[in-house]
């Protein structure tokens, strides 16, 4: 689909030279003399790299349709992660390189948003935080239970994060899916 640069909005996905870019910021700018231009900040859909790009006003550019669907992670099968569309129940294998670091925070039967372009998966979007059980961590020493230090803990997905010294094996913790930071202890319900 071809659109004018005047139709650009935040979140629009552009197909520039075969690469998909998301508009994260734009501004129409009229210099003192000359034609109006559209300044943009673009984020590469796959790598996350951001660039600044300026277009002449009313230039025609190709936009890409990105379909974001709610899917449920079922299981891992070799080099693929199998997801199921929660509305159509169709199963979709997604390669490990597309799933990326999201695999460290996914449990079976957990929902995630999968972005697709022409049926091809682009990336997995997880909630900002997830609750995971601590599979193993060294016991804290007496006197270490106040503020301060951290220790490594292995989560049920195999990811290792830093947790406060008072966390023990078997506890459930809240983890930031963007960077793997410990956010807090989850009390048993």
Coordinates of N, CA and C in Angstrom, one line a residue, residues 10-178:
X10 N 2.4 8.0 14.2 CA 3.2 7.1 15.1 C 2.6 5.7 15.0
X11 N 3.5 4.7 14.9 CA 3.0 3.4 14.8 C 2.9 2.9 13.4
X12 N 2.9 3.8 12.4 CA 2.8 3.4 11.0 C 4.1 2.5 10.6
X13 N 3.9 1.4 9.9 CA 5.0 0.6 9.5 C 5.3 0.9 8.0
X14 N 6.6 1.3 7.7 CA 7.0 1.6 6.4 C 7.9 0.5 5.8
X15 N 7.8 0.3 4.5 CA 8.6 -0.7 3.8 C 9.6 0.2 3.0
X16 N 10.8 0.4 3.5 CA 11.8 1.2 2.8 C 12.9 0.3 2.4
X17 N 13.1 0.2 1.1 CA 14.2 -0.7 0.5 C 14.1 -2.1 1.0
X18 N 12.9 -2.7 1.1 CA 12.7 -4.0 1.6 C 12.9 -4.3 3.0
X19 N 13.1 -3.2 3.8 CA 13.2 -3.3 5.3 C 12.0 -2.7 5.9
X20 N 11.5 -3.3 7.0 CA 10.3 -2.8 7.7 C 10.8 -1.8 8.9
X21 N 10.2 -0.6 8.9 CA 10.5 0.4 9.9 C 9.2 0.9 10.5
X22 N 9.2 1.1 11.8 CA 8.1 1.6 12.5 C 8.3 3.1 12.8
X23 N 7.4 4.0 12.6 CA 7.5 5.4 12.9 C 7.3 5.6 14.4
X24 N 8.3 6.1 15.1 CA 8.1 6.3 16.6 C 8.0 7.8 16.9
X25 N 8.3 8.6 15.9 CA 8.1 10.1 16.1 C 8.1 10.7 14.7
X26 N 7.3 11.8 14.5 CA 7.4 12.5 13.3 C 7.0 14.0 13.5
X27 N 7.4 14.8 12.6 CA 7.2 16.3 12.7 C 7.2 16.9 11.3
X28 N 6.1 17.6 11.0 CA 6.1 18.4 9.7 C 6.8 19.7 10.0
X29 N 7.7 20.0 9.1 CA 8.6 21.1 9.3 C 8.6 22.0 8.0
X30 N 8.3 23.3 8.2 CA 8.4 24.3 7.1 C 9.5 25.2 7.4
X31 N 10.6 25.0 6.6 CA 11.8 25.9 6.8 C 11.4 27.3 6.3
X32 N 12.2 28.3 6.5 CA 12.0 29.7 6.1 C 11.7 29.8 4.6
X33 N 12.6 29.1 3.8 CA 12.3 29.0 2.4 C 12.5 27.6 2.0
X34 N 11.9 27.2 0.9 CA 11.9 25.8 0.5 C 10.6 25.1 0.8
X35 N 10.6 23.8 0.5 CA 9.4 23.0 0.6 C 9.3 22.4 2.0
X36 N 8.1 22.1 2.4 CA 7.8 21.5 3.7 C 8.4 20.1 3.7
X37 N 9.0 19.7 4.8 CA 9.5 18.3 4.9 C 8.9 17.6 6.1
X38 N 9.0 16.3 6.2 CA 8.5 15.5 7.3 C 9.8 14.8 7.9
X39 N 10.1 15.2 9.1 CA 11.2 14.6 9.9 C 10.6 13.4 10.6
X40 N 11.3 12.3 10.6 CA 10.8 11.1 11.3 C 12.0 10.4 12.1
X41 N 11.6 9.7 13.1 CA 12.5 8.8 13.8 C 11.9 7.4 13.6
X42 N 12.7 6.5 13.0 CA 12.2 5.2 12.6 C 13.0 4.1 13.4
X43 N 12.2 3.1 13.8 CA 12.8 2.0 14.5 C 12.7 0.7 13.6
X44 N 13.8 0.1 13.3 CA 13.8 -1.1 12.5 C 13.0 -2.2 13.3
X45 N 12.1 -2.9 12.6 CA 11.2 -3.8 13.2 C 11.9 -5.0 13.8
X46 N 12.9 -5.5 13.1 CA 13.6 -6.7 13.5 C 14.8 -6.5 14.5
X47 N 15.6 -5.5 14.1 CA 16.8 -5.2 14.9 C 16.6 -4.3 16.1
X48 N 15.6 -3.4 16.0 CA 15.4 -2.4 17.0 C 16.2 -1.2 16.9
X49 N 17.1 -1.1 15.9 CA 17.9 0.1 15.6 C 17.1 1.3 15.2
X50 N 17.4 2.5 15.7 CA 16.6 3.7 15.3 C 17.5 4.6 14.5
X51 N 16.8 5.2 13.5 CA 17.5 6.2 12.6 C 16.6 7.4 12.4
X52 N 17.2 8.5 12.1 CA 16.4 9.7 11.8 C 16.4 9.8 10.2
X53 N 15.2 10.1 9.7 CA 15.0 10.2 8.2 C 14.1 11.3 7.9
X54 N 14.4 12.1 6.9 CA 13.6 13.2 6.5 C 13.1 13.0 5.1
X55 N 11.8 13.2 4.9 CA 11.1 13.0 3.6 C 10.6 14.4 3.1
X56 N 10.6 14.6 1.8 CA 9.9 15.8 1.3 C 8.4 15.6 1.4
X57 N 7.7 16.7 1.7 CA 6.3 16.6 1.8 C 5.6 16.1 0.6
X58 N 4.6 15.3 0.8 CA 3.8 14.7 -0.3 C 4.6 13.6 -1.1
X59 N 5.7 13.1 -0.6 CA 6.4 12.0 -1.2 C 5.6 10.7 -1.0
X60 N 5.5 9.9 -2.0 CA 4.8 8.6 -1.9 C 5.8 7.6 -1.4
X61 N 5.4 6.9 -0.3 CA 6.2 5.8 0.3 C 5.3 4.6 0.5
X62 N 6.0 3.4 0.6 CA 5.2 2.2 0.7 C 5.1 1.9 2.2
X63 N 3.8 1.6 2.6 CA 3.6 1.2 4.0 C 3.4 -0.3 4.0
X64 N 3.6 -0.9 5.1 CA 3.5 -2.4 5.3 C 2.4 -2.6 6.3
X65 N 1.6 -3.7 6.1 CA 0.5 -4.1 7.0 C 1.1 -5.0 8.0
X66 N 1.1 -4.7 9.3 CA 1.6 -5.6 10.3 C 0.4 -6.0 11.1
X67 N 0.1 -7.3 11.2 CA -1.0 -7.8 11.9 C -0.5 -8.3 13.2
X68 N -1.1 -7.8 14.3 CA -0.7 -8.2 15.7 C -1.8 -9.1 16.2
X69 N -1.4 -10.3 16.5 CA -2.4 -11.3 17.0 C -2.1 -11.8 18.3
X70 N -3.2 -12.0 19.1 CA -3.0 -12.7 20.4 C -2.8 -14.2 20.2
X71 N -1.7 -14.7 20.6 CA -1.4 -16.1 20.5 C -1.0 -16.8 21.8
X72 N -1.2 -18.1 21.9 CA -0.8 -18.8 23.1 C 0.4 -19.7 22.7
X73 N 1.5 -19.6 23.5 CA 2.7 -20.4 23.4 C 2.4 -21.8 23.8
X74 N 2.5 -22.8 23.0 CA 2.2 -24.2 23.3 C 3.4 -25.0 23.8
X75 N 4.4 -25.1 22.9 CA 5.6 -25.9 23.2 C 6.7 -25.6 22.2
X76 N 8.0 -26.0 22.6 CA 9.1 -25.9 21.7 C 9.3 -27.2 21.0
X77 N 9.6 -27.1 19.6 CA 9.8 -28.3 18.8 C 11.0 -28.0 18.0
X78 N 12.2 -28.5 18.5 CA 13.4 -28.4 17.8 C 13.8 -26.9 17.8
X79 N 14.0 -26.3 16.6 CA 14.4 -24.9 16.4 C 13.2 -24.0 16.3
X80 N 12.0 -24.5 16.6 CA 10.8 -23.6 16.5 C 10.0 -23.6 17.8
X81 N 9.3 -22.5 18.0 CA 8.3 -22.4 19.1 C 7.0 -22.4 18.5
X82 N 6.1 -23.3 19.0 CA 4.8 -23.5 18.4 C 3.8 -22.6 19.1
X83 N 3.1 -21.7 18.4 CA 2.1 -20.8 18.9 C 0.8 -21.1 18.3
X84 N -0.3 -20.9 19.1 CA -1.7 -21.1 18.6 C -2.4 -19.8 18.6
X85 N -3.1 -19.4 17.5 CA -3.9 -18.3 17.4 C -5.2 -18.6 18.3
X86 N -5.4 -17.7 19.3 CA -6.5 -17.9 20.2 C -7.9 -17.8 19.6
X87 N -8.0 -17.2 18.5 CA -9.3 -17.0 17.8 C -9.6 -18.1 16.8
X88 N -8.6 -18.4 16.0 CA -8.8 -19.4 14.9 C -8.3 -20.8 15.3
X89 N -7.5 -20.9 16.3 CA -6.9 -22.1 16.8 C -5.8 -22.7 15.8
X90 N -5.4 -21.9 14.8 CA -4.4 -22.3 13.9 C -3.0 -22.3 14.6
X91 N -2.2 -23.3 14.3 CA -0.9 -23.3 15.0 C 0.2 -22.8 14.0
X92 N 1.1 -22.0 14.6 CA 2.1 -21.4 13.8 C 3.5 -21.6 14.4
X93 N 4.4 -22.3 13.7 CA 5.8 -22.5 14.2 C 6.6 -21.2 13.9
X94 N 7.3 -20.7 15.0 CA 8.0 -19.5 14.9 C 9.5 -19.8 15.2
X95 N 10.4 -19.5 14.3 CA 11.8 -19.8 14.5 C 12.4 -19.2 15.7
X96 N 13.4 -19.8 16.3 CA 14.1 -19.4 17.5 C 14.7 -18.0 17.3
X97 N 15.2 -17.6 16.2 CA 15.8 -16.3 16.0 C 14.7 -15.2 16.0
X98 N 13.5 -15.5 15.6 CA 12.4 -14.5 15.7 C 12.0 -14.4 17.2
X99 N 11.9 -15.5 17.9 CA 11.5 -15.4 19.3 C 12.5 -14.6 20.1
X100 N 13.8 -14.9 19.9 CA 14.8 -14.1 20.5 C 14.9 -14.3 22.0
X101 N 15.1 -13.3 22.8 CA 15.2 -13.3 24.3 C 13.9 -13.6 24.9
X102 N 12.8 -13.5 24.2 CA 11.4 -13.7 24.8 C 11.3 -15.1 25.3
X103 N 12.1 -16.1 24.7 CA 12.1 -17.5 25.2 C 12.5 -17.6 26.6
X104 N 13.2 -16.7 27.2 CA 13.7 -16.7 28.6 C 12.5 -16.4 29.5
X105 N 11.4 -15.9 29.0 CA 10.3 -15.4 29.9 C 9.0 -16.1 29.6
X106 N 9.0 -17.1 28.6 CA 7.8 -17.7 28.2 C 7.6 -19.1 28.9
X107 N 6.4 -19.3 29.4 CA 6.0 -20.6 29.9 C 4.9 -21.2 29.0
X108 N 4.8 -22.5 28.9 CA 3.8 -23.1 28.1 C 2.4 -22.6 28.5
X109 N 1.5 -22.4 27.5 CA 0.2 -21.9 27.7 C 0.1 -20.5 28.1
X110 N 1.2 -19.7 27.9 CA 1.2 -18.3 28.2 C 0.8 -17.5 26.9
X111 N 0.0 -16.4 27.1 CA -0.3 -15.6 25.9 C 0.7 -14.6 25.6
X112 N 0.9 -14.3 24.3 CA 1.8 -13.2 23.8 C 1.2 -12.6 22.6
X113 N 1.7 -11.5 22.2 CA 1.3 -10.9 20.9 C 2.3 -11.2 19.9
X114 N 1.9 -11.7 18.8 CA 2.8 -12.0 17.7 C 2.5 -11.1 16.5
X115 N 3.6 -10.4 16.0 CA 3.4 -9.5 14.9 C 3.7 -10.2 13.6
X116 N 2.8 -10.1 12.7 CA 3.0 -10.8 11.4 C 2.9 -9.8 10.2
X117 N 3.7 -10.1 9.2 CA 3.7 -9.3 8.0 C 3.6 -10.3 6.8
X118 N 2.4 -10.3 6.1 CA 2.2 -11.3 5.0 C 2.3 -12.7 5.5
X119 N 1.9 -13.0 6.7 CA 1.9 -14.3 7.3 C 3.3 -14.7 7.9
X120 N 4.3 -13.9 7.7 CA 5.6 -14.2 8.3 C 5.7 -13.5 9.7
X121 N 6.1 -14.3 10.7 CA 6.3 -13.7 12.0 C 7.5 -12.8 12.1
X122 N 7.3 -11.6 12.7 CA 8.3 -10.6 12.8 C 9.0 -10.6 14.2
X123 N 8.1 -10.6 15.2 CA 8.6 -10.5 16.6 C 7.5 -10.9 17.5
X124 N 7.9 -11.3 18.8 CA 7.0 -11.6 19.9 C 7.0 -10.5 20.8
X125 N 5.8 -10.1 21.2 CA 5.7 -9.0 22.2 C 5.0 -9.6 23.5
X126 N 5.8 -9.6 24.6 CA 5.4 -10.2 25.8 C 4.8 -9.0 26.7
X127 N 4.1 -9.4 27.8 CA 3.7 -8.4 28.7 C 4.9 -7.8 29.4
X128 N 4.8 -6.6 29.9 CA 6.0 -5.9 30.5 C 6.7 -6.7 31.6
X129 N 5.9 -7.5 32.3 CA 6.5 -8.3 33.4 C 5.7 -9.7 33.5
X130 N 6.5 -10.7 33.9 CA 5.9 -12.0 34.1 C 6.3 -12.5 35.5
X131 N 5.5 -13.5 36.0 CA 5.8 -14.1 37.2 C 6.4 -15.5 37.0
X132 N 7.6 -15.7 37.5 CA 8.3 -17.0 37.3 C 8.8 -17.5 38.6
X133 N 8.9 -18.9 38.7 CA 9.3 -19.5 39.9 C 10.9 -19.6 39.9
X134 N 11.5 -19.4 41.1 CA 12.9 -19.6 41.2 C 13.2 -21.1 41.3
X135 N 13.9 -21.6 40.4 CA 14.3 -23.0 40.3 C 15.4 -23.3 41.3
X136 N 16.4 -22.4 41.3 CA 17.5 -22.7 42.3 C 18.2 -21.3 42.6
X137 N 18.6 -21.2 43.8 CA 19.4 -20.1 44.2 C 20.1 -20.5 45.5
X138 N 21.3 -20.0 45.8 CA 22.0 -20.3 47.0 C 21.3 -19.7 48.2
X139 N 21.3 -20.4 49.3 CA 20.6 -19.8 50.5 C 21.3 -18.5 50.9
X140 N 20.6 -17.5 51.4 CA 21.2 -16.3 52.0 C 21.7 -16.6 53.3
X141 N 22.8 -15.9 53.7 CA 23.4 -16.0 55.0 C 22.7 -15.2 56.0
X142 N 22.7 -15.7 57.3 CA 22.0 -14.9 58.4 C 22.7 -13.6 58.4
X143 N 21.9 -12.5 58.5 CA 22.4 -11.2 58.6 C 22.4 -10.5 57.2
X144 N 22.1 -11.3 56.2 CA 22.1 -10.8 54.8 C 20.7 -10.4 54.4
X145 N 19.8 -10.4 55.3 CA 18.4 -10.3 54.9 C 17.8 -8.9 54.8
X146 N 18.7 -7.9 55.1 CA 18.2 -6.5 55.0 C 18.5 -6.0 53.5
X147 N 18.6 -4.8 53.4 CA 18.8 -4.2 52.1 C 20.2 -4.5 51.6
X148 N 20.4 -4.3 50.3 CA 21.8 -4.4 49.8 C 22.0 -5.4 48.7
X149 N 22.8 -6.4 49.0 CA 23.3 -7.3 47.9 C 22.3 -8.1 47.2
X150 N 22.9 -8.7 46.1 CA 22.1 -9.6 45.3 C 22.9 -10.9 45.1
X151 N 22.2 -11.9 44.5 CA 22.8 -13.2 44.2 C 22.1 -13.7 43.0
X152 N 22.8 -14.6 42.3 CA 22.2 -15.2 41.0 C 21.1 -16.2 41.4
X153 N 20.0 -16.2 40.6 CA 19.0 -17.2 40.7 C 18.6 -17.7 39.4
X154 N 18.4 -19.0 39.3 CA 17.9 -19.6 38.0 C 16.4 -19.8 38.0
X155 N 15.8 -19.2 37.0 CA 14.3 -19.3 36.9 C 13.9 -20.6 36.2
X156 N 12.6 -20.9 36.3 CA 12.1 -22.1 35.7 C 12.2 -22.2 34.2
X157 N 12.5 -21.1 33.5 CA 12.7 -21.1 32.1 C 14.2 -21.3 31.8
X158 N 15.0 -21.3 32.8 CA 16.5 -21.5 32.6 C 17.2 -20.2 32.6
X159 N 16.6 -19.0 32.6 CA 17.2 -17.7 32.6 C 17.8 -17.5 34.0
X160 N 19.0 -16.9 34.1 CA 19.6 -16.5 35.3 C 19.5 -15.0 35.5
X161 N 19.0 -14.6 36.7 CA 18.8 -13.2 37.0 C 19.4 -12.9 38.4
X162 N 19.6 -11.6 38.7 CA 20.0 -11.2 40.0 C 18.8 -10.9 40.9
X163 N 18.8 -11.5 42.1 CA 17.7 -11.3 43.1 C 18.3 -10.9 44.4
X164 N 17.5 -10.3 45.3 CA 17.9 -9.9 46.6 C 18.3 -11.2 47.4
X165 N 19.1 -11.0 48.4 CA 19.6 -12.1 49.2 C 18.6 -12.9 49.9
X166 N 17.4 -12.3 50.2 CA 16.4 -13.0 51.0 C 15.5 -13.9 50.2
X167 N 15.6 -13.9 48.8 CA 14.8 -14.8 48.0 C 15.4 -16.2 48.1
X168 N 14.4 -17.2 48.2 CA 14.8 -18.6 48.4 C 14.3 -19.4 47.2
X169 N 14.9 -20.6 47.0 CA 14.4 -21.6 46.0 C 13.0 -21.9 46.2
X170 N 12.2 -21.9 45.1 CA 10.8 -22.2 45.2 C 9.9 -21.0 45.2
X171 N 10.4 -19.8 45.5 CA 9.6 -18.6 45.5 C 9.3 -18.1 44.1
X172 N 8.2 -17.4 44.0 CA 7.8 -16.8 42.7 C 8.2 -15.3 42.7
X173 N 8.8 -14.9 41.6 CA 9.3 -13.5 41.5 C 8.7 -12.9 40.3
X174 N 8.6 -11.6 40.3 CA 8.1 -10.8 39.1 C 9.4 -10.3 38.4
X175 N 9.4 -10.5 37.1 CA 10.6 -10.2 36.3 C 10.2 -9.3 35.1
X176 N 11.0 -8.3 34.8 CA 10.8 -7.4 33.7 C 11.2 -8.1 32.4
X177 N 10.3 -8.2 31.5 CA 10.6 -9.0 30.2 C 11.5 -8.2 29.3
X178 N 11.7 -6.9 29.5 CA 12.5 -6.1 28.5 C 14.0 -6.3 28.9

